[in-house]
Amino acid sequence: MATLSLHTCRVQQPHATINRIHIFLHFTAILFLLYYRTTRLFHGKNVPTLAWSLISTSELILTIIWILIQAFRWRPVSRSAIPENIPGGIELPGLDVFVCTLDPKKEPTIEVMNTVLSALALDYPPEKLSVYLSDDGGSYITLYAIKEACSFAKSWLPFCKKYGIKSRCPGAYFSSFADDERLLWSDEFRIEEEKIKAKYDEFKGKVEKVGGEDENNKVVPDRPPHVEIIHDNKNNEEDVEDQTQMPLLVYVSRERRPLFPHRFKAGALNTLLRVSGVISNGPYLLVLDCDMYCNDPTSARQAMCFHLDSQLSHSLAFVQYPQIFYNISKNDIYDGQARSAYKTKWQGMDGLKGPLLSGTGFYLKRKALYGKPNQEDMFLSEPEKNFGTSSKFIHSLKGNNEQFVAKKDDSREAILEESRLLADCAFEANTEWGKEARFSYDCLLESTFTGYLLHCKGWISVYLYPKRPCFLGCTTIDMKDGMVQLMKWSSNLVQVGLSKFSPLTYGVSRMSVLQSMCYGYFTFSSLLSVALLLYGTVPQVCLLNGIPLYPKVSDPWFAVFVAIYMSSLFQHLYEVLSSDGSIKTWWNEQRIWMIKSISGSLFGVLDAIMKCLGKKKVSLSLTNKAVDKEKFEKYEKGKFDFEGAAMFMVPLLILVILNIVCFFCGLRRVVIEKSLEEMFGQVFLSFFILILSYPILEGMVTKGKGKQ
């Protein structure tokens, strides 16, 4: 009898063919451009050497980044999972869910609890499911809230399973997002729903009341470890029926001391790895940001369609889902949906050896963090050196994909005592935690860098983009938070590119050339800010002084520049339209790409250089996930919000003012000297930059009126 397939994989052949033809034609044009620049620089007459060299450098950077990005376009694939084909008699492996939070003032506690509740309600055997909340702030409100959430879950989970509710995040369900789930239900359902809604409002009210006191929201930077089993689905003898309905729920607040390194989110995840290892030890992990709730309860079963495939499982490290956001406006002026990443680049990487680890929404094989494919136990040769002195944790690492079961003589208190030892800030001293194994400490983008190291060791990953979003989160809706986030990403990725782990040296010797090119793009794409800064200033200054940097319109070489420019625009437009975007999406992406490059990315490059020179300490800036109504209304109207982003706007303002002056004064000079044929390229470039900069101009005018 033939075994039913658990998933499908389809190469997007039309896209791949079009991309490859475009790569050949566009690269040919680039070679002509570089030939033109080089020959004119060394053999041309009356060539402005400095300006020509700067613009040539800019075009060379653009060329290098363009070459790297072509790896994504070489072989894009699409996958789908078929969970109904999982054999009915199969025993699903254990799954541990990790949710991380830090500051209740920036990460609203009720949203964190909604994420926890949605994870508890996954369509997965409750005896195989465990949920761990890492509270890195040690706040009283978080511990109080998770206990209240557990109490509410005892009513919420049976309700969801009884009626097959898909939106199992209560906050989303009781909003307009789930209106379609209530259309054809019976009166009995409506009565029960009202009772559940009343219980949710009561739970929410209690949490908000306690959280309203500043004392309860404080982050405690100096504290002992605290591990507490909020609900035990194995040893609860008081309510036998209840234990089959509720997964294990554990609260973890690792020890924090000023004299010990914090290690940020990577440290929290490694602590959860150890603590969960001696409590439930699920062979697979689901990692979630505290604001990224489970929107489809079948996501775990869909992921297992890949992890349970005997042809894939021996080398498959993780299944990555896209990050999709529920608060994206129709205009999406900040490109919050990250269309280019989740609808183009990730599918392109999936056609190679798989996408990178995106920080949230991924199902990861636990043993992948400890070794290479088929060599997961390699670190057990020196267990204490690699993993520390906990014999119980080392014992949990031995064996196959069966869940570790504590010995009968290990009481609940003994397990908790061991867990507190594993959450001690001194436990990792003189071990390999955060180095070649586990979540890496070498980069603040712990998940992305850890995924990169997994690929370097020979692991593969897959990307799954189902029709119904499996996870939904909240994206930034103002310029300040977006720029802080972008600066952090850019800085850390550039540091990786300049380190011994650079994808173009370390990576290329351990993975395919195309895959290392993908990682090379991520680490070096921020250098586009340097190229765009040169392109936004040098031609304009030369325009002001009547110095041509481009061929005459009548010169055949001018066609090369036009071809490259139009080719880039149409390639981007094709990608947008083929991924269900619109002309407006294309324009917004063009505009925000320029704005982000000359602000957040530029500061990220400078920040990376300062850190490499030892002039600045490594720090973490937590993105504010609390929604401001005034900012959200402005965002919904499609208006840019620059409040609090003054530092990031400085280079942009200088660029805009320079282009205004150079455009009008240069245009006047062109008209007087009748040199439009010579200067057309620079006139057009300056004009195009001004169009892209319209939001900056509007912000300047609005701010000026506000001060009057």
XYZ file of C-alpha atoms in Angstrom:
708
model
C 0.000 0.000 0.000
C 1.456 3.365 -1.084
C 2.228 5.922 1.603
C 0.358 9.192 1.170
C 2.509 12.261 0.668
C 2.580 14.654 3.632
C 3.619 17.706 1.610
C 4.284 19.046 -1.879
C 7.112 21.122 -3.328
C 6.773 22.974 -6.638
C 9.492 24.932 -8.437
C 8.102 28.246 -9.709
C 9.485 27.529 -13.180
C 7.982 30.510 -15.049
C 9.425 32.916 -12.445
C 12.776 31.117 -12.485
C 13.007 31.275 -16.280
C 12.068 34.961 -16.460
C 14.504 35.756 -13.644
C 17.380 33.972 -15.356
C 16.780 35.729 -18.668
C 16.636 39.053 -16.848
C 19.848 38.267 -14.948
C 21.706 37.642 -18.227
C 20.437 40.779 -19.966
C 20.811 43.079 -16.944
C 24.315 41.819 -16.153
C 25.385 42.390 -19.755
C 24.215 46.012 -19.497
C 26.075 46.419 -16.181
C 29.313 45.209 -17.796
C 28.903 47.861 -20.488
C 28.330 50.511 -17.805
C 31.416 49.500 -15.833
C 33.451 49.486 -19.053
C 32.208 52.996 -19.834
C 33.103 54.288 -16.355
C 36.547 52.652 -16.294
C 37.685 53.677 -19.781
C 36.527 57.275 -19.333
C 38.233 57.506 -15.936
C 41.636 56.381 -17.219
C 41.537 57.479 -20.845
C 38.870 60.157 -21.065
C 39.498 63.878 -21.486
C 38.207 66.549 -19.083
C 36.847 63.918 -16.705
C 36.293 65.173 -13.117
C 38.425 62.521 -11.407
C 37.048 62.806 -7.856
C 33.363 62.976 -8.802
C 33.790 60.249 -11.430
C 35.565 57.970 -8.929
C 32.858 58.510 -6.298
C 29.981 57.787 -8.669
C 31.863 54.747 -10.031
C 32.315 53.481 -6.462
C 28.595 53.900 -5.868
C 27.748 51.950 -9.022
C 30.239 49.240 -8.096
C 28.564 48.781 -4.673
C 25.156 48.624 -6.356
C 26.514 46.007 -8.783
C 27.934 43.799 -6.027
C 24.696 43.891 -4.016
C 22.712 43.232 -7.209
C 24.838 40.152 -7.962
C 24.260 38.804 -4.436
C 20.500 39.276 -4.621
C 20.228 37.193 -7.800
C 20.700 34.023 -5.724
C 17.153 34.506 -4.371
C 15.774 34.599 -7.923
C 17.532 31.512 -9.255
C 15.170 28.748 -8.093
C 12.107 29.897 -6.104
C 9.827 27.136 -4.816
C 6.405 26.899 -3.196
C 5.427 24.294 -0.600
C 2.190 23.073 0.896
C 1.478 20.722 3.788
C -1.184 17.990 3.847
C -1.788 17.351 7.583
C -4.824 15.164 6.895
C -2.411 12.588 5.436
C -0.653 12.086 8.781
C -1.525 8.467 9.709
C -4.201 8.300 12.382
C -2.363 5.794 14.539
C 0.938 7.664 14.611
C 2.127 9.100 17.926
C 3.077 12.725 17.402
C 6.370 13.840 18.979
C 6.487 16.184 21.963
C 6.426 19.909 21.270
C 7.708 22.672 23.570
C 6.564 26.226 22.857
C 8.853 29.092 23.923
C 7.376 32.588 24.388
C 9.767 35.377 25.420
C 8.917 38.735 27.011
C 10.967 41.400 28.771
C 9.294 44.709 29.594
C 5.527 44.918 30.292
C 5.571 48.651 29.556
C 6.687 48.071 25.969
C 5.127 44.625 25.566
C 1.581 44.859 26.994
C 0.961 41.975 29.370
C -2.495 41.174 28.029
C -1.029 40.715 24.526
C 1.631 38.391 25.919
C -1.073 36.324 27.633
C -3.095 36.201 24.412
C -0.053 34.670 22.716
C 0.328 32.126 25.545
C -3.366 31.216 25.359
C -3.213 30.763 21.579
C -0.222 28.414 22.029
C -2.062 26.388 24.688
C -4.960 26.007 22.251
C -2.920 24.497 19.400
C -4.532 21.482 17.742
C -2.041 19.040 19.207
C -2.297 16.267 21.823
C -2.236 18.193 25.145
C -0.080 15.518 26.803
C 2.535 16.164 24.087
C 2.363 19.957 24.259
C 4.167 22.215 26.751
C 4.228 26.015 26.853
C 7.045 27.966 28.532
C 6.947 31.696 29.170
C 10.304 33.395 29.692
C 9.892 36.574 31.740
C 13.231 38.329 31.377
C 11.970 41.321 33.307
C 10.954 39.413 36.419
C 7.882 41.633 36.742
C 5.149 40.801 39.242
C 2.428 41.497 36.679
C 3.671 38.791 34.296
C 3.594 36.052 36.934
C 0.190 37.214 38.161
C -1.172 37.355 34.608
C -0.017 33.876 33.580
C -1.807 32.378 36.592
C -4.993 34.207 35.641
C -4.513 33.142 32.004
C -4.223 29.511 33.106
C -7.499 29.818 34.990
C -9.241 31.343 31.949
C -7.714 28.693 29.635
C -9.672 25.968 31.442
C -12.827 27.471 29.926
C -11.326 28.825 26.694
C -9.666 25.626 25.413
C -12.756 23.363 25.661
C -14.836 26.079 23.955
C -12.371 26.295 21.033
C -12.189 22.521 20.593
C -15.935 21.978 20.920
C -16.813 24.430 18.152
C -13.652 24.104 16.030
C -12.670 27.739 16.515
C -9.785 28.768 14.239
C -8.915 32.117 15.849
C -7.768 30.755 19.211
C -6.214 33.968 20.437
C -9.064 35.362 22.576
C -8.070 38.963 21.921
C -8.367 38.387 18.164
C -11.461 36.199 18.425
C -13.474 38.810 20.344
C -12.490 41.505 17.848
C -13.680 42.092 14.289
C -11.018 39.688 12.946
C -13.164 36.626 13.736
C -16.596 37.914 12.694
C -16.819 35.290 9.927
C -16.619 32.488 12.509
C -19.899 33.538 14.166
C -22.219 33.715 11.158
C -24.022 30.362 11.187
C -23.782 29.179 14.775
C -26.667 28.001 16.943
C -28.303 29.765 19.877
C -26.485 27.359 22.204
C -23.178 28.556 20.764
C -24.098 32.215 21.201
C -25.072 31.688 24.855
C -21.823 29.858 25.564
C -19.838 32.477 23.676
C -21.318 35.235 25.836
C -20.234 33.363 28.977
C -16.695 32.957 27.622
C -16.616 36.626 26.610
C -17.620 37.618 30.158
C -14.835 35.441 31.597
C -12.307 36.953 29.175
C -13.373 40.493 30.098
C -13.034 39.581 33.772
C -9.556 38.115 33.177
C -8.511 41.133 31.125
C -9.884 43.551 33.714
C -7.958 41.878 36.553
C -4.677 41.973 34.623
C -5.125 45.595 33.571
C -6.054 46.634 37.108
C -2.953 45.021 38.649
C -0.819 46.224 35.755
C -2.077 49.758 36.253
C 0.149 50.142 39.300
C 3.700 51.143 38.343
C 5.193 49.006 41.097
C 3.834 45.848 39.450
C 5.292 46.710 36.034
C 8.877 47.229 37.119
C 11.683 45.239 35.492
C 13.861 43.727 38.236
C 17.499 43.745 37.016
C 18.923 41.967 40.092
C 17.007 38.841 41.122
C 17.262 35.082 41.800
C 15.879 32.488 39.339
C 12.192 31.665 39.536
C 10.713 28.588 37.857
C 7.093 27.661 38.536
C 4.860 25.021 36.982
C 1.577 26.879 36.539
C -0.289 23.826 35.251
C 1.053 20.273 35.406
C -0.581 17.919 32.919
C 1.139 14.840 34.345
C 1.219 14.977 38.139
C -2.041 16.750 38.859
C -4.008 14.241 40.911
C -6.659 16.718 41.986
C -8.450 16.845 38.642
C -7.817 13.824 36.455
C -10.171 15.002 33.711
C -8.548 18.424 33.492
C -5.071 17.073 32.805
C -6.169 15.620 29.431
C -7.422 19.033 28.294
C -4.634 21.404 29.289
C -1.013 21.288 28.142
C 1.853 21.837 30.571
C 2.365 25.528 31.393
C 5.600 26.768 32.964
C 6.782 30.231 34.029
C 10.553 30.867 33.865
C 12.383 33.970 35.070
C 16.121 33.346 34.839
C 18.550 34.807 37.343
C 19.836 38.306 36.604
C 22.905 39.834 38.260
C 24.641 43.088 37.238
C 28.067 41.410 37.148
C 27.006 38.647 34.756
C 26.396 39.137 30.996
C 22.735 39.288 30.053
C 22.947 37.662 26.598
C 19.540 39.165 25.793
C 16.997 36.933 23.983
C 19.585 34.252 23.139
C 20.301 33.855 26.847
C 16.589 33.538 27.587
C 16.121 30.897 24.870
C 19.103 28.866 26.066
C 17.711 28.949 29.601
C 14.381 27.663 28.278
C 16.259 24.932 26.393
C 17.789 23.700 29.634
C 14.732 24.087 31.864
C 12.407 22.422 29.360
C 14.979 19.663 28.938
C 14.443 18.398 32.480
C 10.683 18.987 32.580
C 9.167 17.964 29.232
C 12.069 17.678 26.752
C 9.962 17.878 23.595
C 12.026 16.864 20.533
C 10.656 19.916 18.693
C 10.400 23.579 19.641
C 8.128 26.402 18.537
C 9.601 29.838 19.242
C 7.248 32.841 19.340
C 7.681 36.533 19.957
C 5.376 37.654 22.742
C 3.173 39.616 20.298
C 3.040 36.903 17.594
C 0.009 34.778 18.380
C -1.063 31.470 16.809
C -3.733 32.251 14.224
C -4.165 28.714 12.886
C -4.270 25.867 15.436
C -3.087 23.382 12.781
C 0.341 25.010 12.321
C 2.056 22.330 14.437
C 0.554 19.484 12.422
C 1.485 21.265 9.184
C 5.088 21.594 10.365
C 5.151 17.927 11.361
C 4.301 17.034 7.747
C 7.934 17.929 7.035
C 9.570 16.814 10.284
C 7.941 13.372 10.046
C 8.979 12.825 6.420
C 11.659 10.124 6.523
C 13.340 11.556 3.421
C 13.707 15.004 5.021
C 13.793 14.506 8.777
C 17.424 13.355 9.104
C 18.722 16.724 7.806
C 15.771 19.078 8.447
C 16.472 21.587 11.214
C 13.391 23.810 11.113
C 10.199 24.792 9.334
C 9.849 28.566 9.018
C 6.506 30.385 8.678
C 6.242 33.998 7.459
C 5.732 36.900 9.836
C 2.371 38.434 8.939
C 0.920 41.445 10.725
C -2.693 42.233 11.497
C -2.232 46.001 11.864
C -1.001 46.693 8.318
C -2.920 49.561 6.697
C -4.097 49.516 3.077
C -1.368 51.977 2.150
C 1.403 50.219 4.136
C 3.630 53.285 3.812
C 6.438 51.744 5.903
C 6.417 48.399 4.029
C 5.489 46.695 7.289
C 4.408 43.522 5.479
C 8.025 43.025 4.265
C 6.676 41.638 0.987
C 10.109 41.349 -0.586
C 11.300 39.072 2.225
C 8.348 36.781 2.836
C 6.953 36.533 -0.706
C 10.171 36.574 -2.733
C 13.463 36.067 -0.893
C 12.388 33.307 1.503
C 10.905 31.296 -1.383
C 14.138 31.810 -3.296
C 16.220 30.502 -0.383
C 13.821 27.588 -0.020
C 14.850 26.507 -3.521
C 18.445 26.230 -2.326
C 18.786 24.775 1.195
C 16.038 26.664 2.952
C 15.251 30.090 4.450
C 16.978 31.684 7.391
C 15.613 31.541 10.923
C 13.363 34.593 11.225
C 13.160 35.078 14.996
C 9.615 33.810 15.494
C 7.128 31.339 14.031
C 9.506 28.427 13.431
C 9.335 24.747 14.425
C 12.866 23.657 15.289
C 14.333 20.222 15.949
C 15.900 20.421 19.419
C 18.857 18.184 18.554
C 19.793 20.384 15.580
C 21.103 22.883 18.128
C 23.556 20.336 19.480
C 25.377 18.973 16.413
C 25.413 18.142 12.705
C 22.940 15.982 10.747
C 23.296 12.352 11.830
C 25.869 13.517 14.407
C 23.568 15.222 16.923
C 25.224 13.403 19.847
C 28.758 14.516 18.973
C 28.894 16.926 21.945
C 28.100 14.158 24.426
C 31.725 13.010 24.320
C 32.521 15.787 26.824
C 29.060 16.563 28.231
C 30.022 18.663 31.248
C 32.407 20.825 29.228
C 29.748 21.425 26.600
C 26.545 21.512 28.629
C 27.415 22.166 32.277
C 27.252 20.077 35.418
C 23.555 19.140 35.517
C 23.373 15.336 35.303
C 19.599 15.466 34.736
C 19.992 17.790 31.763
C 22.808 15.685 30.271
C 20.609 12.608 30.714
C 17.820 14.372 28.807
C 20.160 14.782 25.808
C 20.711 11.045 25.456
C 18.427 8.836 23.441
C 16.224 9.403 20.410
C 13.173 11.541 19.765
C 11.244 10.244 22.761
C 10.358 12.725 25.450
C 12.544 12.514 28.531
C 10.490 11.282 31.462
C 11.716 12.160 34.940
C 12.437 9.228 37.189
C 9.742 8.298 39.691
C 11.911 9.348 42.596
C 12.250 12.822 41.074
C 9.570 14.776 42.856
C 8.108 17.973 41.481
C 10.178 19.984 43.940
C 13.356 18.154 42.891
C 12.687 18.983 39.239
C 12.015 22.641 40.100
C 15.196 22.810 42.149
C 17.165 21.446 39.191
C 15.407 23.936 36.915
C 16.449 26.833 39.126
C 20.045 25.613 38.923
C 19.770 25.554 35.123
C 18.350 29.115 35.169
C 21.260 30.370 37.300
C 23.292 33.081 35.540
C 26.567 31.351 36.497
C 25.572 27.971 35.062
C 27.012 28.673 31.599
C 30.492 29.607 32.869
C 33.244 27.521 31.233
C 30.796 25.724 28.916
C 29.997 25.843 25.191
C 26.591 27.478 25.648
C 26.110 30.215 23.057
C 29.109 29.162 20.968
C 29.073 26.434 18.346
C 25.857 24.998 19.737
C 22.553 26.284 21.064
C 21.329 29.815 20.335
C 24.439 31.829 19.502
C 25.755 34.771 21.543
C 27.988 36.031 18.723
C 25.247 38.249 17.294
C 22.266 40.087 18.819
C 20.143 38.724 15.958
C 20.305 35.390 17.741
C 17.816 33.462 15.606
C 19.096 34.655 12.233
C 22.717 33.954 13.154
C 21.874 30.588 14.727
C 20.016 29.605 11.548
C 23.076 30.625 9.527
C 25.314 28.388 11.676
C 22.842 25.507 11.298
C 23.037 25.823 7.517
C 26.845 25.957 7.745
C 26.754 22.625 9.594
C 24.777 20.984 6.807
C 21.210 21.304 8.122
C 18.426 22.334 5.781
C 15.168 24.202 6.391
C 11.860 24.647 4.588
C 9.526 27.604 4.160
C 5.781 27.216 4.441
C 3.427 30.039 3.408
C -0.133 28.681 3.837
C -3.230 30.558 2.682
C -4.400 31.173 6.236
C -1.669 32.950 8.241
C -0.502 30.590 10.982
C 0.928 33.436 13.071
C -0.088 37.075 13.317
C 1.770 39.898 15.022
C 1.976 43.650 15.407
C 4.406 45.697 13.303
C 5.817 49.177 13.902
C 3.565 52.040 12.790
C 5.858 55.043 13.093
C 9.250 56.070 11.749
C 11.078 56.099 15.086
C 10.429 52.468 16.070
C 10.989 51.316 12.499
C 14.345 53.088 12.298
C 15.537 51.826 15.703
C 14.692 48.286 14.609
C 16.366 48.713 11.205
C 19.487 50.241 12.748
C 19.810 47.247 15.118
C 19.407 44.757 12.270
C 21.802 46.607 9.955
C 24.470 47.084 12.603
C 24.518 43.448 13.691
C 24.418 42.064 10.163
C 27.296 44.291 9.038
C 29.297 43.118 12.058
C 28.715 39.504 10.994
C 29.833 40.391 7.463
C 33.060 41.889 8.788
C 33.745 39.065 11.264
C 35.335 35.641 10.857
C 31.817 34.312 10.224
C 31.362 36.324 7.015
C 29.171 34.390 4.539
C 31.606 35.214 1.736
C 34.502 33.482 3.532
C 33.287 31.259 6.394
C 29.931 30.480 4.777
C 31.070 29.827 1.198
C 33.347 27.018 2.394
C 30.490 25.301 4.254
C 27.448 25.763 2.014
C 26.630 26.262 -1.656
C 27.775 29.425 -3.409
C 24.188 30.531 -4.053
C 23.168 30.051 -0.419
C 26.226 31.949 0.827
C 25.319 34.728 -1.631
C 21.887 34.972 0.016
C 23.461 35.368 3.452
C 26.033 37.731 1.925
C 23.189 39.942 0.728
C 21.701 40.124 4.226
C 25.021 41.032 5.830
C 26.165 43.593 3.248
C 22.917 45.071 1.855
C 23.141 47.956 4.346
C 26.139 49.217 2.342
C 23.548 50.310 -0.208
C 23.122 53.317 2.082
C 26.649 54.454 1.150
C 25.953 53.959 -2.558
C 22.634 55.825 -2.413
C 24.154 58.640 -0.361
C 26.817 59.132 -3.051
C 24.206 58.868 -5.811
C 22.022 61.404 -4.025
C 24.747 64.024 -3.590
C 27.618 63.780 -6.121
C 25.592 64.122 -9.389
C 23.560 66.943 -7.835
C 26.608 68.985 -6.812
C 28.036 68.436 -10.285
C 24.716 69.573 -11.775
C 24.983 72.772 -9.778
C 28.474 73.350 -11.194
C 27.658 72.288 -14.751
C 29.840 69.144 -14.665
C 28.332 66.217 -16.635
C 28.648 62.693 -15.200
C 26.466 60.864 -17.725
C 26.547 60.590 -21.535
C 24.587 62.974 -23.732
C 21.072 61.885 -24.615
C 22.156 61.472 -28.243
C 25.155 59.320 -27.235
C 24.591 55.533 -27.665
C 26.101 55.016 -24.191
C 23.111 56.860 -22.700
C 20.936 53.915 -23.745
C 22.980 51.654 -21.413
C 22.084 53.778 -18.375
C 18.429 53.969 -19.433
C 18.316 50.185 -19.964
C 19.736 49.446 -16.502
C 17.432 51.928 -14.801
C 14.283 50.689 -16.565
C 15.326 47.054 -16.136
C 15.616 47.520 -12.360
C 12.246 49.249 -12.102
C 10.409 46.669 -14.214
C 12.044 43.734 -12.406
C 10.832 45.154 -9.089
C 7.373 45.839 -10.561
C 7.177 42.270 -11.887
C 8.016 40.824 -8.458
C 5.428 43.023 -6.747
C 2.611 42.223 -9.187
C 3.424 38.487 -9.255
C 3.168 38.374 -5.439
C -0.342 39.914 -5.360
C 0.920 43.473 -4.911
C -0.188 46.609 -6.745
C 1.334 49.639 -8.429
C 0.852 51.497 -5.142
C 2.750 48.745 -3.295
C 5.573 49.073 -5.818
C 5.757 52.839 -5.381
C 5.618 52.658 -1.576
C 8.451 50.121 -1.578
C 10.557 52.320 -3.868
C 10.018 55.300 -1.598
C 10.539 53.636 1.780
C 13.619 51.798 0.456
C 15.300 55.127 -0.252
C 14.167 56.639 3.061
C 15.284 53.644 5.142
C 18.619 53.354 3.335
C 19.594 56.980 3.968
C 18.493 56.821 7.615
C 18.272 53.553 9.568
C 20.641 51.538 7.370
C 23.228 54.337 7.225
C 23.229 54.702 11.009
C 23.443 50.916 11.288
C 26.622 50.883 9.186
C 28.127 53.679 11.278
C 27.101 51.889 14.489
C 28.763 48.670 13.280
C 31.981 50.513 12.459
C 32.006 52.151 15.914
C 31.515 48.772 17.617
C 34.251 47.141 15.527
C 36.598 49.938 16.577
C 35.605 49.427 20.209
C 34.103 52.901 20.509
C 30.638 51.720 21.497
C 29.280 48.985 23.755
C 26.783 46.399 22.575
C 23.247 47.239 23.712
C 19.697 46.136 23.041
C 16.880 48.480 22.033
C 13.494 46.861 22.600
C 10.863 47.730 20.011
C 7.788 49.340 21.539
C 4.803 47.051 20.883
C 2.246 49.136 22.757
C -0.155 50.741 20.271
C -0.553 54.524 20.356
C -4.031 55.478 19.041
C -2.919 58.841 17.651
C -0.003 57.270 15.784
C -2.227 54.474 14.484
C -4.776 56.977 13.105
C -2.004 58.859 11.303
C -0.661 55.578 9.936
C -4.112 54.529 8.721
C -4.400 57.804 6.805
C -1.083 57.131 5.064
C 0.766 59.993 6.750
C 4.383 59.569 7.797
C 5.096 60.045 11.494
C 8.617 61.390 12.122
C 8.049 62.244 15.785
C 11.009 61.167 17.903
C 13.068 60.245 14.827
C 14.957 63.545 14.512
C 18.389 61.902 14.636
C 17.555 59.540 11.777
C 16.118 62.368 9.695
C 19.303 64.488 9.661
C 20.962 62.836 6.616
C 17.594 62.696 4.858
C 16.928 66.390 5.442
C 20.410 67.296 4.229
C 19.876 65.160 1.136
C 16.468 66.692 0.401
C 17.613 70.290 0.902
C 20.696 69.669 -1.249
C 18.561 68.215 -4.038
C 16.093 71.126 -3.887
C 18.875 73.688 -4.212
C 20.792 71.759 -6.871
C 17.692 70.942 -8.898
C 16.335 74.472 -9.216
C 19.696 76.247 -9.468
C 21.067 73.555 -11.762
C 17.959 73.646 -13.934
C 18.329 77.427 -14.240
C 21.929 76.960 -15.358
C 20.916 74.261 -17.853
C 18.281 76.564 -19.380
C 20.690 79.494 -19.622
C 23.543 77.399 -21.078
C 21.175 75.228 -23.163
C 22.947 72.106 -21.937
C 19.950 69.845 -21.267
C 21.264 67.131 -23.570
C 24.456 66.890 -21.488
C 22.865 67.299 -18.082
C 19.550 65.472 -18.573
C 20.635 62.419 -16.539
C 21.491 64.520 -13.502
C 18.390 66.718 -13.814
C 16.168 63.647 -13.961
C 17.983 61.950 -11.058
C 17.581 64.991 -8.821
C 13.908 65.335 -9.787
C 13.221 61.636 -9.097
C 14.826 61.879 -5.651
C 12.620 64.862 -4.824
C 9.507 62.875 -5.792
C 10.594 59.985 -3.577
C 11.304 62.468 -0.783
C 7.825 63.993 -0.829
C 6.930 62.634 2.651
C 10.040 64.371 4.036
C 9.054 67.644 2.362
C 5.496 67.290 3.667
C 6.853 66.615 7.170
C 9.060 69.723 7.006
C 6.149 71.917 5.913
C 3.778 70.447 8.540
C 6.343 70.918 11.288
C 6.980 74.473 10.147
C 3.271 75.316 10.314
C 3.005 73.692 13.733
C 5.630 76.058 15.145
C 3.870 79.184 13.857
